[in-house]
Short mmCIF file of N, CA, C and O and ligand atoms in Angstrom, two decimals:
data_model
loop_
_atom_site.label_atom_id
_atom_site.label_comp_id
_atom_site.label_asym_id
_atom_site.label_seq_id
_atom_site.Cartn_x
_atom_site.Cartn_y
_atom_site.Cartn_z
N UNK A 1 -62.35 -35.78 -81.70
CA UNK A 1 -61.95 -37.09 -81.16
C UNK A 1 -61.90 -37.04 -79.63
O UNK A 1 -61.36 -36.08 -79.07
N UNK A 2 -62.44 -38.04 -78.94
CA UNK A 2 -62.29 -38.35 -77.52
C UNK A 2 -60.63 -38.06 -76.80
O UNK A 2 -59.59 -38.59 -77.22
N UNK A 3 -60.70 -37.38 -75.97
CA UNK A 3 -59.48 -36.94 -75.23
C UNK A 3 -59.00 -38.29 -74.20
O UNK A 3 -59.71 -39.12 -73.64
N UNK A 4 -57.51 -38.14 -74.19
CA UNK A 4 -57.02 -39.37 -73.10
C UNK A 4 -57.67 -38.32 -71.56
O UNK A 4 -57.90 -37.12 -71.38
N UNK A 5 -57.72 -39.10 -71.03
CA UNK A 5 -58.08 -38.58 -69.39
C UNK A 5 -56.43 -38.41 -68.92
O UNK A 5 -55.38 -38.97 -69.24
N UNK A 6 -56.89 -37.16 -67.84
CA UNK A 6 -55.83 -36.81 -67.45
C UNK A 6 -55.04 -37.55 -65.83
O UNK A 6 -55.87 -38.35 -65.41
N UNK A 7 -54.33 -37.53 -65.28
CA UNK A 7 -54.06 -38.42 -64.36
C UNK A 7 -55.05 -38.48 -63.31
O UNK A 7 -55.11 -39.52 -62.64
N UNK A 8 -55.82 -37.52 -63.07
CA UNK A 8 -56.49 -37.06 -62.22
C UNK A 8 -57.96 -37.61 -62.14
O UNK A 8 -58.54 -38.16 -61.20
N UNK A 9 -58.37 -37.30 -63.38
CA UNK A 9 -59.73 -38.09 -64.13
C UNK A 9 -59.66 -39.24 -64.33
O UNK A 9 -60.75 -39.67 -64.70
N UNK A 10 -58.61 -40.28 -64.24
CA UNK A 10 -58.27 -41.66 -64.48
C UNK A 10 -58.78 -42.24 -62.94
O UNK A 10 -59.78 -42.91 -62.73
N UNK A 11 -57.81 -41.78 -62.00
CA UNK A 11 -57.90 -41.88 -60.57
C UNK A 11 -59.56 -41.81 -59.83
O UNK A 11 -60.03 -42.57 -58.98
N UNK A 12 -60.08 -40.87 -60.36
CA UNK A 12 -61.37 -40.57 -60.14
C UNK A 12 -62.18 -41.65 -60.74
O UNK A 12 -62.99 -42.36 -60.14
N UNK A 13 -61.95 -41.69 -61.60
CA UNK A 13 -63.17 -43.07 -62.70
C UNK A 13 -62.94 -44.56 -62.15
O UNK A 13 -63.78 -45.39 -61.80
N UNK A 14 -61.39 -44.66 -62.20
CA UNK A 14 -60.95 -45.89 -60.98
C UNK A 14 -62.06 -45.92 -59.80
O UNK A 14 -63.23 -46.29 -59.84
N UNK A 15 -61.33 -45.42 -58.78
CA UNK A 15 -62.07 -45.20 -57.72
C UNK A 15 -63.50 -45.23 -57.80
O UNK A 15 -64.05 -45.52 -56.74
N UNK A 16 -64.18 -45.03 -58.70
CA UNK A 16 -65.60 -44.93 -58.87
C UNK A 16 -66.37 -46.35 -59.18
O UNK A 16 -67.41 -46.82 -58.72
N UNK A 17 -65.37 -46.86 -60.19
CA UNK A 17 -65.98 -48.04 -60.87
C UNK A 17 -65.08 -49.38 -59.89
O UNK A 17 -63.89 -49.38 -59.58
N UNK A 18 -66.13 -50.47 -59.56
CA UNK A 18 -65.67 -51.51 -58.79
C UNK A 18 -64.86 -52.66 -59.86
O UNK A 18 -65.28 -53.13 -60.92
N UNK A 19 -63.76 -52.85 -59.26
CA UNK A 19 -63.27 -54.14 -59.77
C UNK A 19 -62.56 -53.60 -61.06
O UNK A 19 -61.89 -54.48 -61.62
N UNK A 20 -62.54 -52.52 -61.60
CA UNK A 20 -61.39 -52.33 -62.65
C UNK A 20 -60.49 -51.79 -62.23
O UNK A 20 -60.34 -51.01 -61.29
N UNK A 21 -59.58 -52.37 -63.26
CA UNK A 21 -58.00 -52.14 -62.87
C UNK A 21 -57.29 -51.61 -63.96
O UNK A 21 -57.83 -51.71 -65.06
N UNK A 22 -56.04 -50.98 -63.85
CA UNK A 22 -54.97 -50.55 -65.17
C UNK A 22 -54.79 -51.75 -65.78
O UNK A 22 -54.91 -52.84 -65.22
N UNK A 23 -54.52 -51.56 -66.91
CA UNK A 23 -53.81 -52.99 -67.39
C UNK A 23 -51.92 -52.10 -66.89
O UNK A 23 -51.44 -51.00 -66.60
N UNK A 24 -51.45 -53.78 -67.13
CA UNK A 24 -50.01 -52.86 -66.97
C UNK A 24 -49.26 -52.73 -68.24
O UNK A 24 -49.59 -53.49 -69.15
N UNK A 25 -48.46 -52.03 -68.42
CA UNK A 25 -47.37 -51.44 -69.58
C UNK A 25 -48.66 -50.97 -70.61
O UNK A 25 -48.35 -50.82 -71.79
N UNK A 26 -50.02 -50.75 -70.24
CA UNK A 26 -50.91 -50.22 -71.54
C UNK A 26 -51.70 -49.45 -70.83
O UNK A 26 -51.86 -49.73 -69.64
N UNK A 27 -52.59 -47.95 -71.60
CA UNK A 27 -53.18 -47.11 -71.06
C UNK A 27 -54.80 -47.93 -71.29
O UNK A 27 -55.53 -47.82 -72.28
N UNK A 28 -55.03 -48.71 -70.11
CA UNK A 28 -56.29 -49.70 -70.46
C UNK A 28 -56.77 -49.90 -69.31
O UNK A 28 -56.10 -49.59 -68.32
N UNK A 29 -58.18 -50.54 -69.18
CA UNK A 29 -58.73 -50.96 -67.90
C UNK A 29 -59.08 -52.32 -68.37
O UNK A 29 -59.30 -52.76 -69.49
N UNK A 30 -59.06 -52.90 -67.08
CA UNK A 30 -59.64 -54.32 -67.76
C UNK A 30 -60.33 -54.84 -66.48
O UNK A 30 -59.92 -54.48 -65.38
N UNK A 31 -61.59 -55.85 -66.66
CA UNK A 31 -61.97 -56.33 -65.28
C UNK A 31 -62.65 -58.20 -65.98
O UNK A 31 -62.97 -58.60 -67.10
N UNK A 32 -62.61 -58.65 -64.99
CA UNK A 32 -62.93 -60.24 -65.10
C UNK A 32 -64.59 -60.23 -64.83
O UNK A 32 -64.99 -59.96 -63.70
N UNK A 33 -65.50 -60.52 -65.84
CA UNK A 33 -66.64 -60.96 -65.04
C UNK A 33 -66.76 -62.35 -65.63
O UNK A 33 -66.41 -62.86 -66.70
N UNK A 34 -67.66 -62.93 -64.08
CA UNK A 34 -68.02 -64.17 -64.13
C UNK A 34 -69.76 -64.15 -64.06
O UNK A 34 -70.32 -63.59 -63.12
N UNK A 35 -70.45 -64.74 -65.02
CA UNK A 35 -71.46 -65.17 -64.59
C UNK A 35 -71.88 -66.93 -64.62
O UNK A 35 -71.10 -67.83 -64.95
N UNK A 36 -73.26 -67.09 -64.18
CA UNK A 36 -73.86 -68.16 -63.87
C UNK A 36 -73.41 -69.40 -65.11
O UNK A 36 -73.13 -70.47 -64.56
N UNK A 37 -73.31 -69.43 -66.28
CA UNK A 37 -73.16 -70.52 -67.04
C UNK A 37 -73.03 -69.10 -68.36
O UNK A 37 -73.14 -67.88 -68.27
N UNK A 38 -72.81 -69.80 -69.25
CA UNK A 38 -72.30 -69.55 -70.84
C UNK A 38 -73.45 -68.43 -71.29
O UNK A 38 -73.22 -67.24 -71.50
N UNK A 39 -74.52 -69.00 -71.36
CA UNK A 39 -75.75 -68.39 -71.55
C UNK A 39 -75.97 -67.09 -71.38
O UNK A 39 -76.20 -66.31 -72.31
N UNK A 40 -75.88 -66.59 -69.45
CA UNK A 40 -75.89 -65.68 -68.88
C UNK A 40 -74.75 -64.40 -69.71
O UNK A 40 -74.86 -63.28 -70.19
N UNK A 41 -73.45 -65.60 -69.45
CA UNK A 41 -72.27 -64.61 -70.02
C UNK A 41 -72.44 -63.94 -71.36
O UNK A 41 -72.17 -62.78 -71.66
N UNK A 42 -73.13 -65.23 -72.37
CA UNK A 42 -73.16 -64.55 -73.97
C UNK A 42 -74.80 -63.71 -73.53
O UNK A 42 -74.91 -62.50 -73.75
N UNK A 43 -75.36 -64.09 -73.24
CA UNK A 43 -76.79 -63.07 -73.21
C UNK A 43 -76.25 -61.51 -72.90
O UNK A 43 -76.54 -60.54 -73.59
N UNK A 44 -75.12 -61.50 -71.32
CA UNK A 44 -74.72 -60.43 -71.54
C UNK A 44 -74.04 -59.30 -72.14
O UNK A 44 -74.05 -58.08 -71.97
N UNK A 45 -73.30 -60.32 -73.11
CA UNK A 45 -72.49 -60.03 -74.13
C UNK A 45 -72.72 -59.55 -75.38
O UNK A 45 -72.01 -58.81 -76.07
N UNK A 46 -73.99 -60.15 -75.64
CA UNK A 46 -74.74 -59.67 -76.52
C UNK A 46 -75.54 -58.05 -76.37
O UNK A 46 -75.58 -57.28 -77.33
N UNK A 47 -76.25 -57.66 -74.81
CA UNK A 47 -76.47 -56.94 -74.28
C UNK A 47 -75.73 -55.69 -74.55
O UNK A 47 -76.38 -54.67 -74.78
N UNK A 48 -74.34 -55.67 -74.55
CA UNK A 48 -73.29 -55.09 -74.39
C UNK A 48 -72.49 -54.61 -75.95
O UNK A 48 -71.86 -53.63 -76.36
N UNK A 49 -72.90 -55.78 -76.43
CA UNK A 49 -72.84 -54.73 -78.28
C UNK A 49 -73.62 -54.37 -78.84
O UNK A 49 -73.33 -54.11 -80.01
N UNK A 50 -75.18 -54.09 -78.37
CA UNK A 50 -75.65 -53.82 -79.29
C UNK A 50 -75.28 -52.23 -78.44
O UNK A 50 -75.54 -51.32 -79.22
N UNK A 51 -74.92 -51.85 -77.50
CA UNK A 51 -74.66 -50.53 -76.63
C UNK A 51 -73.38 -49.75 -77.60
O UNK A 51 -73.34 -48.68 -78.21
N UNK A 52 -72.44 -50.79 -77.40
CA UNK A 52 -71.18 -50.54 -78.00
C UNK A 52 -71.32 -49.82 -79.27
O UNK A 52 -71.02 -48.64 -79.48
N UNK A 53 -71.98 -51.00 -80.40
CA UNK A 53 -71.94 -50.56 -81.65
C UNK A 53 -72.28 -49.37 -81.72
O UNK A 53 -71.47 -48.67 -82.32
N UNK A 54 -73.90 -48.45 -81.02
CA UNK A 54 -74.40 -47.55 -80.81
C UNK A 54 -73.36 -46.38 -80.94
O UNK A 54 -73.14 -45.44 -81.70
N UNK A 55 -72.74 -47.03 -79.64
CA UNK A 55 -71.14 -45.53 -78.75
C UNK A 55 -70.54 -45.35 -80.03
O UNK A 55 -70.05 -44.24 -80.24
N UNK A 56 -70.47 -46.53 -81.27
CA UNK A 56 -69.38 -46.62 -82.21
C UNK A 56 -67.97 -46.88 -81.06
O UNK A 56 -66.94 -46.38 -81.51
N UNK A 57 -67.86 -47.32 -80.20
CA UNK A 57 -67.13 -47.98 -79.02
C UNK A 57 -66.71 -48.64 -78.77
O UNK A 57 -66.49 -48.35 -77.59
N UNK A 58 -66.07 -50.04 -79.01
CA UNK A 58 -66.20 -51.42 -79.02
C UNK A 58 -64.96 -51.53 -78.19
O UNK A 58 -63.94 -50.85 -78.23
N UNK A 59 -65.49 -53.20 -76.93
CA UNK A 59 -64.63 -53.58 -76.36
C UNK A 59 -63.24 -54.61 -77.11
O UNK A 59 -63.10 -54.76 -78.32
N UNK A 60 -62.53 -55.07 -76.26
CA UNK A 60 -61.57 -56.36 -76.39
C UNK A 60 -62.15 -56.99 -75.19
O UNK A 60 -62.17 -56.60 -74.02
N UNK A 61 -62.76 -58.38 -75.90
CA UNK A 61 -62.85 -59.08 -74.79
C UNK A 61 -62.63 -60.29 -75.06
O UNK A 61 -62.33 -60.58 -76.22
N UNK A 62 -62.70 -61.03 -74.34
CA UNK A 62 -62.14 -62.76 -74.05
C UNK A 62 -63.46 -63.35 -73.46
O UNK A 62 -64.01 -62.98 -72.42
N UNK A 63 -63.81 -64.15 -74.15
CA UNK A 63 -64.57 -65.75 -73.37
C UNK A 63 -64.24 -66.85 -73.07
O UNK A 63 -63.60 -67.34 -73.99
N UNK A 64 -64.36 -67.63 -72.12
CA UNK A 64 -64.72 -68.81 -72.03
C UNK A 64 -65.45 -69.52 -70.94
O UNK A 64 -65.01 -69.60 -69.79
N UNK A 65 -66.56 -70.02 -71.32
CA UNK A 65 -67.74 -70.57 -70.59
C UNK A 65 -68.37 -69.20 -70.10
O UNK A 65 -69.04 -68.32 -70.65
N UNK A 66 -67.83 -69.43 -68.70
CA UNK A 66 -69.00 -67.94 -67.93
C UNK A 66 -68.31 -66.77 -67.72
O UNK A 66 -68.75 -65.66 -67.41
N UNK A 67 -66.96 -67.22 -67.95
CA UNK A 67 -65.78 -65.96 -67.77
C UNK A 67 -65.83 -65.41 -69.40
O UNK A 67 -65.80 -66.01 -70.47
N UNK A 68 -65.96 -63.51 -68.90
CA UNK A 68 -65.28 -62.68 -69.97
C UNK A 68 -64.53 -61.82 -69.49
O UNK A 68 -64.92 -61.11 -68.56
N UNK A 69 -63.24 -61.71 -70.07
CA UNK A 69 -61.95 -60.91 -69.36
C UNK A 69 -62.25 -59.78 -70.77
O UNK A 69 -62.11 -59.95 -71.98
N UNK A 70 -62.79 -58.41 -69.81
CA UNK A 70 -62.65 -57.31 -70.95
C UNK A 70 -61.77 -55.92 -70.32
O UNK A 70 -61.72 -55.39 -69.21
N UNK A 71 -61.04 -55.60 -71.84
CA UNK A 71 -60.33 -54.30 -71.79
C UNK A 71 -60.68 -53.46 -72.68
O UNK A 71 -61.09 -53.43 -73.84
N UNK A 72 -60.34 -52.61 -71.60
CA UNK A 72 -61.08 -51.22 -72.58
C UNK A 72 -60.32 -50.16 -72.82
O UNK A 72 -59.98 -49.61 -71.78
N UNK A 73 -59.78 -49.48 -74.12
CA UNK A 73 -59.13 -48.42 -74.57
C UNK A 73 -59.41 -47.91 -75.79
O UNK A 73 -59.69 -48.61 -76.76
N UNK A 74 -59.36 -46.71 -75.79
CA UNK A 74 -59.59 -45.85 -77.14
C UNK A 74 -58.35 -46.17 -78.06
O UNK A 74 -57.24 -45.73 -77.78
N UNK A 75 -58.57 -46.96 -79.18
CA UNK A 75 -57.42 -46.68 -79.71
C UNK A 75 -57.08 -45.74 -80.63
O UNK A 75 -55.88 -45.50 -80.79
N UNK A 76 -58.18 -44.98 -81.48
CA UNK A 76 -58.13 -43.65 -81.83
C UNK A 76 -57.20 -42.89 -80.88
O UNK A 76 -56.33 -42.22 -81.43
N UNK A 77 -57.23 -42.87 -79.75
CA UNK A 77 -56.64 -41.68 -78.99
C UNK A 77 -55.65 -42.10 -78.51
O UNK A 77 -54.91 -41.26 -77.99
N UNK A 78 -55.21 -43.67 -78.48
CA UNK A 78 -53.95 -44.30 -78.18
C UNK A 78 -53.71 -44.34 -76.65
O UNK A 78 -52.61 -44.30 -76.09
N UNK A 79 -55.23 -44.46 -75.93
CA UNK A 79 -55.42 -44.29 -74.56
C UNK A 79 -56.73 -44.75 -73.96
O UNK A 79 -57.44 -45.51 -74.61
N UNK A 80 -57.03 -44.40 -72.94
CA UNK A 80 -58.10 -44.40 -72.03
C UNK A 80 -58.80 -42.88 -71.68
O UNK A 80 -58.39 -41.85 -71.15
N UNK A 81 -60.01 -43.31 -72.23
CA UNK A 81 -60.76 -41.83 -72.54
C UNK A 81 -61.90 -42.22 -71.72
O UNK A 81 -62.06 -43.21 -71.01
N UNK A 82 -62.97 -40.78 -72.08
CA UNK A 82 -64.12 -40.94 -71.48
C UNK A 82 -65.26 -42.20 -71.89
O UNK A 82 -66.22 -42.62 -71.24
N UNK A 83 -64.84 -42.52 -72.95
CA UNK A 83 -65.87 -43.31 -73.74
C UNK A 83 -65.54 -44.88 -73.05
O UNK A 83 -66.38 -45.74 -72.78
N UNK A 84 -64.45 -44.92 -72.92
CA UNK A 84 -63.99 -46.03 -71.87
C UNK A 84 -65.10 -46.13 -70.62
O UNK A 84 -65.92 -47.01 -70.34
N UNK A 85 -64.80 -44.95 -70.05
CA UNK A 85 -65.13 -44.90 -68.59
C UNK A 85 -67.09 -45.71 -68.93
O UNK A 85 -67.59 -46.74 -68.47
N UNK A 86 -67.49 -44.99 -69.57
CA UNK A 86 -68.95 -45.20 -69.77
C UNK A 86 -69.08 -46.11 -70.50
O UNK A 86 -70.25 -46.48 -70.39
N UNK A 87 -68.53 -46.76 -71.26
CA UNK A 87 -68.65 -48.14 -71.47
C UNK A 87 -68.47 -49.24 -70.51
O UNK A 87 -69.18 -50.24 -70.42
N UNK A 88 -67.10 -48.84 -69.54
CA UNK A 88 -67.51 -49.96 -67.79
C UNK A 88 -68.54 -49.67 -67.33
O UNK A 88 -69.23 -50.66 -67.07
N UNK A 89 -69.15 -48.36 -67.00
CA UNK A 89 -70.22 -48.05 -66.59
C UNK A 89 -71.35 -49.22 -67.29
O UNK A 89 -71.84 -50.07 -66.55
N UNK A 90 -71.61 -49.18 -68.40
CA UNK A 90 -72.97 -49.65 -69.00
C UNK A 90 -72.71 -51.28 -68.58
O UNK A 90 -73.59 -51.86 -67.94
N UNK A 91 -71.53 -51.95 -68.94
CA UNK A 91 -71.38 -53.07 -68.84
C UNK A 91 -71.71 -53.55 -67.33
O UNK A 91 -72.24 -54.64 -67.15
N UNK A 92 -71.41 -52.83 -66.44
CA UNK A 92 -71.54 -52.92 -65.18
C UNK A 92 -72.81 -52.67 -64.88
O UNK A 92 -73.13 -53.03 -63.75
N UNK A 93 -73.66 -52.15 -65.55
CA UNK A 93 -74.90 -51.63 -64.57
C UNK A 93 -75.81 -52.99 -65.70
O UNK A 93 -77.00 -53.26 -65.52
N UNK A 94 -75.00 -53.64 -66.70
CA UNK A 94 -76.14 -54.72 -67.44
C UNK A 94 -75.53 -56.19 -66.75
O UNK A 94 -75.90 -57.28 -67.19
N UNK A 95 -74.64 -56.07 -65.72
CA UNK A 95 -73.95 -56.92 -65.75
C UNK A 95 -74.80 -57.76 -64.39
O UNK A 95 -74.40 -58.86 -63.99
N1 LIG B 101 -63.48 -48.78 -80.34
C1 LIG B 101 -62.50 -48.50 -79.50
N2 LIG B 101 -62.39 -49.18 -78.35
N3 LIG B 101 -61.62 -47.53 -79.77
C2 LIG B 101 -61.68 -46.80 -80.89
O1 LIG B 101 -60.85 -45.92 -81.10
C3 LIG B 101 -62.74 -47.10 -81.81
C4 LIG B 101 -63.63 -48.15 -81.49
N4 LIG B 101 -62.90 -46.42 -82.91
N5 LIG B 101 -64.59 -48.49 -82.36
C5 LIG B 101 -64.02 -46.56 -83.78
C6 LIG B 101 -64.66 -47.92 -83.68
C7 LIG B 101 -63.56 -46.22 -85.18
O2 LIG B 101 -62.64 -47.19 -85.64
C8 LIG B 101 -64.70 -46.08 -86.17
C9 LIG B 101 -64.18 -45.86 -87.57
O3 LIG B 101 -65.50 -45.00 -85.77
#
Protein backbone atom coordinates (compact mmCIF):
# COMPACT_ATOMS: atom_id res chain seq x y z
CA UNK A 1 0.00 0.00 0.00
CA UNK A 2 1.06 3.63 -0.83
CA UNK A 3 2.88 5.32 2.16
CA UNK A 4 1.58 8.81 3.77
CA UNK A 5 4.49 11.30 2.82
CA UNK A 6 6.52 12.41 5.39
CA UNK A 7 6.55 16.15 6.52
CA UNK A 8 9.33 16.77 4.48
CA UNK A 9 8.12 15.12 1.16
CA UNK A 10 4.75 16.96 1.59
CA UNK A 11 6.65 20.40 1.73
CA UNK A 12 8.66 19.43 -1.27
CA UNK A 13 5.62 18.27 -3.58
CA UNK A 14 3.82 21.59 -2.30
CA UNK A 15 6.42 23.73 -3.32
CA UNK A 16 6.73 21.98 -6.58
CA UNK A 17 3.20 21.87 -7.72
CA UNK A 18 1.48 25.46 -8.47
CA UNK A 19 -1.68 26.46 -6.85
CA UNK A 20 -2.20 23.47 -4.43
CA UNK A 21 -2.88 23.81 -1.11
CA UNK A 22 -3.50 21.63 2.33
CA UNK A 23 -6.94 21.27 2.86
CA UNK A 24 -7.40 22.25 6.53
CA UNK A 25 -8.24 19.83 9.56
CA UNK A 26 -7.59 16.91 6.58
CA UNK A 27 -4.35 15.27 5.24
CA UNK A 28 -5.45 16.54 1.51
CA UNK A 29 -4.55 18.88 -1.28
CA UNK A 30 -7.00 20.57 -3.08
CA UNK A 31 -6.76 23.26 -5.98
CA UNK A 32 -9.62 25.27 -7.99
CA UNK A 33 -9.40 25.01 -11.75
CA UNK A 34 -11.20 27.18 -14.00
CA UNK A 35 -11.54 26.68 -17.56
CA UNK A 36 -13.06 28.40 -20.73
CA UNK A 37 -16.86 27.12 -20.58
CA UNK A 38 -18.36 23.60 -19.33
CA UNK A 39 -17.09 21.77 -22.29
CA UNK A 40 -13.40 22.55 -21.78
CA UNK A 41 -13.92 21.72 -17.96
CA UNK A 42 -15.86 18.23 -18.64
CA UNK A 43 -13.49 17.42 -21.75
CA UNK A 44 -10.87 17.82 -19.10
CA UNK A 45 -12.44 15.87 -16.75
CA UNK A 46 -13.00 13.27 -18.71
CA UNK A 47 -9.20 13.39 -19.71
CA UNK A 48 -8.43 12.92 -16.14
CA UNK A 49 -10.38 9.58 -15.45
CA UNK A 50 -9.62 7.74 -17.86
CA UNK A 51 -5.70 8.43 -16.10
CA UNK A 52 -7.19 7.94 -12.71
CA UNK A 53 -9.06 4.77 -13.30
CA UNK A 54 -5.65 3.44 -14.86
CA UNK A 55 -3.57 4.70 -11.25
CA UNK A 56 -6.72 2.71 -9.72
CA UNK A 57 -6.53 6.50 -8.07
CA UNK A 58 -9.50 8.47 -8.13
CA UNK A 59 -10.11 12.10 -7.33
CA UNK A 60 -13.01 14.09 -5.16
CA UNK A 61 -14.05 16.60 -7.20
CA UNK A 62 -16.76 19.28 -7.56
CA UNK A 63 -18.29 20.95 -10.75
CA UNK A 64 -19.99 23.63 -11.80
CA UNK A 65 -19.99 25.19 -15.24
CA UNK A 66 -16.13 25.80 -15.83
CA UNK A 67 -15.12 25.50 -12.19
CA UNK A 68 -13.79 22.05 -10.72
CA UNK A 69 -12.72 22.25 -7.06
CA UNK A 70 -10.54 18.92 -6.67
CA UNK A 71 -9.07 17.08 -3.58
CA UNK A 72 -6.86 14.68 -3.42
CA UNK A 73 -6.10 11.92 -0.69
CA UNK A 74 -5.35 8.35 -0.32
CA UNK A 75 -7.89 7.05 1.64
CA UNK A 76 -6.47 3.57 1.88
CA UNK A 77 -3.62 5.19 3.74
CA UNK A 78 -5.84 7.73 5.56
CA UNK A 79 -3.53 10.47 4.01
CA UNK A 80 -1.67 12.13 1.30
CA UNK A 81 0.68 9.88 -0.52
CA UNK A 82 2.69 9.67 -3.55
CA UNK A 83 -0.11 8.70 -5.78
CA UNK A 84 -1.67 12.02 -4.81
CA UNK A 85 1.29 13.95 -5.72
CA UNK A 86 1.20 12.42 -9.43
CA UNK A 87 -2.18 12.59 -9.88
CA UNK A 88 -1.85 16.82 -9.44
CA UNK A 89 0.92 16.32 -11.56
CA UNK A 90 -1.13 14.63 -14.55
CA UNK A 91 -4.13 16.84 -13.97
CA UNK A 92 -1.96 19.79 -14.23
CA UNK A 93 0.12 19.00 -17.13
CA UNK A 94 -3.70 17.99 -19.06
CA UNK A 95 -5.00 20.95 -17.63
N1 LIG B 1 -8.66 6.50 -4.74
C1 LIG B 1 -8.18 7.24 -3.75
N2 LIG B 1 -8.12 8.57 -3.87
N3 LIG B 1 -7.73 6.67 -2.63
C2 LIG B 1 -7.75 5.34 -2.44
O1 LIG B 1 -7.33 4.86 -1.39
C3 LIG B 1 -8.28 4.54 -3.50
C4 LIG B 1 -8.76 5.19 -4.66
N4 LIG B 1 -8.30 3.23 -3.42
N5 LIG B 1 -9.31 4.45 -5.64
C5 LIG B 1 -8.66 2.38 -4.50
C6 LIG B 1 -9.58 3.05 -5.50
C7 LIG B 1 -9.26 1.11 -3.91
O2 LIG B 1 -10.49 1.41 -3.27
C8 LIG B 1 -9.45 0.01 -4.92
C9 LIG B 1 -10.15 -1.18 -4.31
O3 LIG B 1 -8.19 -0.37 -5.41
Amino acid sequence: MAKKLTNDERSAALDRLSDWSMVDGRDAITKQFVFKDFNEAFGWMARVALVAEKMDHHPEWFNVYKNVTVTLSTHDAGGLTGLDITLAETMDSLA
